Short mmCIF file of C-alpha atoms and ligand atoms in Angstrom, two decimals:
data_model
loop_
_atom_site.label_atom_id
_atom_site.label_comp_id
_atom_site.label_asym_id
_atom_site.label_seq_id
_atom_site.Cartn_x
_atom_site.Cartn_y
_atom_site.Cartn_z
CA MET Z 1 0.00 0.00 0.00
CA SER Z 2 3.09 2.22 0.09
CA GLY Z 3 2.76 5.44 -1.88
CA MET Z 4 -1.05 5.23 -2.01
CA LYS Z 5 -3.01 8.22 -0.83
CA ILE Z 6 -5.63 7.44 1.83
CA GLU Z 7 -8.30 9.95 2.81
CA PRO Z 8 -8.60 10.74 6.55
CA GLY Z 9 -11.40 8.61 8.04
CA SER Z 10 -10.98 5.86 5.41
CA VAL Z 11 -9.49 2.40 5.93
CA PRO Z 12 -7.98 0.56 2.95
CA ALA Z 13 -9.72 -2.71 2.04
CA GLU Z 14 -7.93 -6.04 2.36
CA LYS Z 15 -5.28 -6.47 -0.34
CA LYS Z 16 -7.30 -8.91 -2.47
CA PHE Z 17 -9.80 -6.15 -3.38
CA SER Z 18 -9.10 -3.71 -6.20
CA ILE Z 19 -10.60 -2.20 -9.34
CA THR Z 20 -8.65 -1.48 -12.50
CA VAL Z 21 -10.20 1.24 -14.65
CA THR Z 22 -9.22 0.22 -18.18
CA GLU Z 23 -8.37 3.10 -20.52
CA GLU Z 24 -11.03 2.37 -23.15
CA GLY Z 25 -13.25 -0.28 -21.63
CA PRO Z 26 -14.74 -1.76 -18.45
CA TYR Z 27 -13.94 -1.74 -14.75
CA LEU Z 28 -12.08 -4.93 -13.82
CA VAL Z 29 -13.10 -5.97 -10.30
CA TYR Z 30 -10.82 -8.18 -8.20
CA GLY Z 31 -11.45 -9.81 -4.82
CA ARG Z 32 -15.13 -10.80 -5.38
CA PRO Z 33 -16.78 -8.01 -3.38
CA PRO Z 34 -20.58 -8.25 -3.07
CA LEU Z 35 -22.41 -6.37 -5.87
CA ALA Z 36 -26.05 -5.30 -5.57
CA GLU Z 37 -28.43 -2.56 -6.64
CA GLN Z 38 -28.69 0.30 -4.13
CA PHE Z 39 -31.96 2.22 -4.40
CA ILE Z 40 -32.19 5.85 -3.25
CA MET Z 41 -35.29 5.83 -1.04
CA PRO Z 42 -37.39 8.82 0.05
CA ASN Z 43 -38.63 10.23 3.35
CA GLU Z 44 -42.21 11.41 3.83
CA ASN Z 45 -41.41 14.60 1.86
CA ASP Z 46 -40.04 12.66 -1.13
CA GLU Z 47 -36.46 13.73 -0.33
CA SER Z 48 -33.50 11.29 -0.54
CA TRP Z 49 -33.24 9.69 2.90
CA TYR Z 50 -31.75 6.18 2.84
CA PHE Z 51 -30.43 3.45 0.54
CA GLN Z 52 -32.04 0.02 0.19
CA GLU Z 53 -30.46 -3.00 -1.42
CA GLY Z 54 -32.08 -4.64 -4.48
CA LYS Z 55 -31.00 -7.41 -6.83
CA HIS Z 56 -27.62 -9.09 -6.26
CA PHE Z 57 -25.13 -9.91 -9.01
CA SER Z 58 -22.19 -12.31 -9.03
CA THR Z 59 -18.57 -11.21 -8.97
CA GLU Z 60 -17.26 -14.80 -8.87
CA THR Z 61 -15.46 -14.49 -12.21
CA GLU Z 62 -12.12 -12.88 -11.48
CA PRO Z 63 -11.75 -10.27 -12.67
CA THR Z 64 -15.40 -9.34 -13.18
CA ALA Z 65 -15.70 -6.84 -16.04
CA LEU Z 66 -18.37 -4.20 -15.32
CA CYS Z 67 -19.74 -1.89 -18.03
CA ARG Z 68 -18.30 1.64 -17.96
CA CYS Z 69 -19.63 2.92 -21.32
CA GLY Z 70 -23.34 2.54 -20.46
CA SER Z 71 -24.15 0.57 -23.64
CA SER Z 72 -23.71 -3.09 -22.74
CA ARG Z 73 -26.76 -5.31 -23.31
CA LYS Z 74 -25.60 -7.49 -20.41
CA LYS Z 75 -25.44 -4.84 -17.69
CA PRO Z 76 -24.01 -4.60 -15.17
CA TYR Z 77 -21.42 -6.68 -17.03
CA CYS Z 78 -19.34 -5.67 -20.04
CA ASP Z 79 -20.26 -7.30 -23.38
CA GLY Z 80 -17.68 -5.51 -25.52
CA SER Z 81 -20.09 -2.73 -26.62
CA HIS Z 82 -17.57 -0.03 -25.59
CA VAL Z 83 -15.70 -0.63 -28.87
CA HIS Z 84 -18.55 0.83 -30.96
CA ALA Z 85 -20.43 2.94 -28.35
CA ALA Z 86 -20.78 6.73 -28.62
CA TRP Z 87 -18.71 7.73 -25.61
CA ASP Z 88 -15.39 9.30 -24.69
CA PRO Z 89 -13.54 6.91 -22.35
CA GLN Z 90 -10.86 9.45 -21.37
CA LEU Z 91 -9.99 9.45 -17.68
CA THR Z 92 -9.91 13.16 -17.00
CA ALA Z 93 -10.29 13.27 -13.18
CA SER Z 94 -7.44 14.32 -10.94
CA THR Z 95 -5.72 11.62 -8.89
CA GLU Z 96 -4.94 14.19 -6.17
CA PRO Z 97 -6.71 13.97 -2.76
CA LEU Z 98 -10.30 15.21 -2.73
CA LEU Z 99 -9.60 17.38 0.32
CA ASP Z 100 -6.87 19.34 -1.54
CA ARG Z 101 -9.52 21.29 -3.44
CA THR Z 102 -12.26 21.53 -0.88
CA GLU Z 103 -14.33 24.36 0.57
CA ILE Z 104 -14.87 24.41 4.35
CA VAL Z 105 -18.19 25.28 5.95
CA GLU Z 106 -17.62 26.39 9.53
CA GLY Z 107 -20.42 25.65 11.99
CA GLU Z 108 -20.85 25.95 15.73
CA THR Z 109 -19.59 22.45 16.67
CA LEU Z 110 -19.03 20.91 13.24
CA ALA Z 111 -17.12 21.78 10.12
CA MET Z 112 -18.11 20.33 6.73
CA THR Z 113 -15.74 19.87 3.82
CA ASP Z 114 -17.27 20.25 0.36
CA ASN Z 115 -15.74 19.46 -3.02
CA PRO Z 116 -18.54 20.07 -5.56
CA ALA Z 117 -16.64 18.33 -8.39
CA TYR Z 118 -17.60 15.02 -6.76
CA CYS Z 119 -21.37 15.62 -6.55
CA VAL Z 120 -23.40 12.77 -8.09
CA PHE Z 121 -26.81 14.44 -7.59
CA ALA Z 122 -28.09 11.90 -5.06
CA ARG Z 123 -29.67 14.74 -2.99
CA PHE Z 124 -29.11 13.34 0.52
CA CYS Z 125 -27.90 16.83 1.49
CA HIS Z 126 -31.28 18.48 0.81
CA PRO Z 127 -33.66 17.54 3.70
CA HIS Z 128 -34.29 19.73 6.77
CA GLY Z 129 -32.95 22.93 5.23
CA ASP Z 130 -29.77 21.34 3.81
CA ALA Z 131 -26.44 20.01 5.08
CA TRP Z 132 -24.79 23.47 4.90
CA SER Z 133 -27.32 25.29 7.10
CA LEU Z 134 -27.50 22.31 9.49
CA THR Z 135 -23.70 22.44 9.89
CA GLU Z 136 -23.84 26.17 10.62
CA ARG Z 137 -26.47 25.48 13.32
CA SER Z 138 -24.59 22.49 14.79
CA GLY Z 139 -24.65 23.99 18.31
CA ASP Z 140 -28.19 22.58 18.34
CA SER Z 141 -27.95 18.81 18.97
CA GLU Z 142 -30.73 17.88 16.53
CA ALA Z 143 -29.21 20.00 13.74
CA ARG Z 144 -25.78 18.51 14.50
CA GLU Z 145 -27.08 14.92 14.25
CA LEU Z 146 -28.85 15.68 10.97
CA ALA Z 147 -25.78 17.42 9.51
CA ILE Z 148 -23.60 14.38 10.32
CA ARG Z 149 -26.21 12.05 8.82
CA GLU Z 150 -26.61 14.04 5.60
CA ALA Z 151 -22.86 14.50 5.00
CA SER Z 152 -22.19 10.81 5.77
CA MET Z 153 -24.98 9.66 3.41
CA CYS Z 154 -23.43 11.58 0.49
CA PRO Z 155 -22.41 8.49 -1.51
CA SER Z 156 -19.54 10.15 -3.36
CA GLY Z 157 -17.85 11.71 -0.33
CA ARG Z 158 -18.25 15.24 -1.73
CA LEU Z 159 -19.40 16.18 1.77
CA MET Z 160 -17.73 15.16 5.04
CA ALA Z 161 -18.71 16.25 8.54
CA TRP Z 162 -15.90 16.87 11.04
CA ASP Z 163 -16.06 17.30 14.78
CA LYS Z 164 -14.48 20.71 15.40
CA LEU Z 165 -13.08 19.90 18.82
CA SER Z 166 -11.24 16.70 17.84
CA SER Z 167 -10.80 17.47 14.09
CA THR Z 168 -11.98 13.94 13.25
CA PRO Z 169 -14.28 13.12 10.34
CA TYR Z 170 -17.46 11.08 10.61
CA GLU Z 171 -17.76 8.03 8.33
CA PHE Z 172 -20.15 5.06 8.24
CA HIS Z 173 -18.38 1.72 8.43
CA PHE Z 174 -18.62 -0.01 5.06
CA GLU Z 175 -17.36 -3.50 4.25
CA PRO Z 176 -15.67 -3.62 0.83
CA SER Z 177 -18.71 -3.77 -1.48
CA LEU Z 178 -20.16 -2.38 -4.71
CA GLY Z 179 -23.54 -0.73 -5.28
CA LEU Z 180 -25.37 -0.17 -8.58
CA ILE Z 181 -27.15 3.09 -7.77
CA GLU Z 182 -30.82 3.29 -8.75
CA ASP Z 183 -32.69 6.59 -8.42
CA PRO Z 184 -36.41 5.90 -8.99
CA GLY Z 185 -37.28 9.40 -7.73
CA ILE Z 186 -35.89 10.90 -10.96
CA GLY Z 187 -36.40 7.85 -13.17
CA ALA Z 188 -32.68 7.20 -13.69
CA SER Z 189 -29.89 4.83 -12.73
CA GLY Z 190 -26.65 6.19 -11.32
CA GLY Z 191 -23.02 5.26 -10.89
CA LEU Z 192 -21.15 2.40 -9.26
CA TRP Z 193 -20.85 3.01 -5.52
CA VAL Z 194 -17.44 1.74 -4.40
CA ARG Z 195 -17.43 1.33 -0.63
CA GLY Z 196 -15.04 0.35 2.10
CA GLY Z 197 -11.67 1.52 0.81
CA ILE Z 198 -11.41 -0.56 -2.39
CA PRO Z 199 -8.50 0.95 -4.35
CA LEU Z 200 -8.99 2.15 -7.93
CA ARG Z 201 -6.09 2.19 -10.33
CA ARG Z 202 -5.42 2.87 -13.99
CA GLU Z 203 -3.80 0.30 -16.29
CA SER Z 204 -0.65 2.42 -16.13
CA GLY Z 205 -0.51 1.64 -12.39
CA GLU Z 206 -1.42 5.22 -11.39
CA THR Z 207 -3.71 5.10 -8.36
CA TYR Z 208 -6.62 7.21 -7.18
CA GLU Z 209 -6.97 8.20 -3.55
CA ILE Z 210 -8.41 5.41 -1.38
CA ARG Z 211 -11.70 6.54 0.15
CA ASN Z 212 -14.51 4.96 2.16
CA ARG Z 213 -17.11 6.11 -0.39
CA VAL Z 214 -16.59 6.80 -4.06
CA VAL Z 215 -18.99 6.79 -7.03
CA VAL Z 216 -17.65 6.02 -10.50
CA CYS Z 217 -19.51 6.50 -13.78
CA ARG Z 218 -21.58 3.70 -15.36
CA CYS Z 219 -23.45 5.72 -18.00
CA GLY Z 220 -20.32 6.59 -19.98
CA GLN Z 221 -21.13 10.31 -20.13
CA SER Z 222 -19.43 11.85 -17.08
CA ALA Z 223 -17.00 14.68 -17.82
CA ASN Z 224 -14.91 13.71 -14.76
CA LYS Z 225 -14.15 10.02 -15.42
CA PRO Z 226 -13.76 7.65 -13.78
CA TYR Z 227 -15.92 9.53 -11.26
CA CYS Z 228 -19.65 10.10 -11.72
CA ASP Z 229 -20.54 13.79 -12.10
CA GLY Z 230 -24.35 13.49 -12.08
CA THR Z 231 -24.77 13.53 -15.89
CA HIS Z 232 -26.82 10.30 -15.69
CA ALA Z 233 -29.58 12.36 -14.03
CA ALA Z 234 -29.69 14.93 -16.85
CA ILE Z 235 -29.81 12.27 -19.57
CA LYS Z 236 -32.13 9.94 -17.56
CA TRP Z 237 -29.84 6.99 -18.14
CA ARG Z 238 -31.39 3.59 -17.27
CA ASP Z 239 -29.63 0.29 -16.67
CA GLU Z 240 -32.88 -1.75 -16.83
CA LEU Z 241 -31.69 -4.20 -14.14
CA GLU Z 242 -35.27 -4.61 -12.90
CA GLY Z 243 -34.62 -5.28 -9.20
CA GLU Z 244 -36.79 -4.08 -6.32
CA PRO Z 245 -35.71 -2.37 -3.07
CA ALA Z 246 -36.18 -5.18 -0.56
CA GLY Z 247 -32.90 -5.77 1.26
CA GLU Z 248 -30.73 -4.10 3.89
CA THR Z 249 -30.69 -0.36 4.31
CA VAL Z 250 -28.04 2.33 4.84
CA PRO Z 251 -28.14 3.53 7.53
CA GLU Z 252 -29.33 0.35 9.29
CA GLU Z 253 -31.91 2.30 11.29
CA VAL Z 254 -34.19 4.41 9.11
CA TYR Z 255 -36.12 6.90 11.17
S1 SF4 D 301 -23.76 13.54 -4.00
FE1 SF4 D 301 -23.56 14.42 -2.00
S2 SF4 D 301 -23.46 16.59 -2.42
FE2 SF4 D 301 -24.25 15.67 -4.27
S3 SF4 D 301 -26.47 15.80 -4.02
FE3 SF4 D 301 -25.80 13.84 -3.19
S4 SF4 D 301 -25.55 14.18 -1.01
FE4 SF4 D 301 -25.59 16.15 -2.01
S1 FES D 302 -23.22 7.30 -13.90
FE1 FES D 302 -23.27 9.33 -13.08
S2 FES D 302 -22.37 10.50 -14.71
FE2 FES D 302 -22.29 8.46 -15.52
#
């Protein structure tokens, strides 16, 4: 693991897990992490509030090749369609740490770091005013709890809540696992949610920062590849995987 950048609050996954982002084709997944749909589920006001697991898919073939161009007819797997698909596979995202280019929101007891380039338009930061105003009001215990929840639910890690006194970030514990994001609220499918410190690397060997929560593009149209930039929402991209939200939730307790 020497030389790899690790975000504060993140723990690298066991060595067997990794993802290679091929230059012009799929994601190659090693280590057989669990892979399942993750549905964005609403609260009573139809705002994004929790994730619920749907259909599971095998990663027993090693490596498992997952579609990155958005055009495979065997999604979530690659079927070679990237060769003729209308997409630009170029990996344009920076490999520098996310926190290097972040804005800081200072609140009463919390700070929140914010790097908008990583937003995937999942909208967990919207309820109860929004994560920014809740952070500012974090002297109030209810606002503080909600701010931590909303920043921690941000699947891409754009937002992170930090305790001001101890300067430590809040993170959910995630086992190494992969989520196929489904967003029925906007009628679209989203990126691949890479959880639990699974490292991403390019074929050249160049590595991206290891983080507890990362979302990479599955629709093929992000301008910040390999990361998702929310374009799937604008183009209403669908993966047609046809699962239902019926499994475990994140967080475990939905209130
Ligand atoms: S990805 Fe994060 S910042 Fe973007 S809308 Fe979702 S919760 Fe908010
Ligand atoms: S999946 Fe989000 S931009 Fe491609």
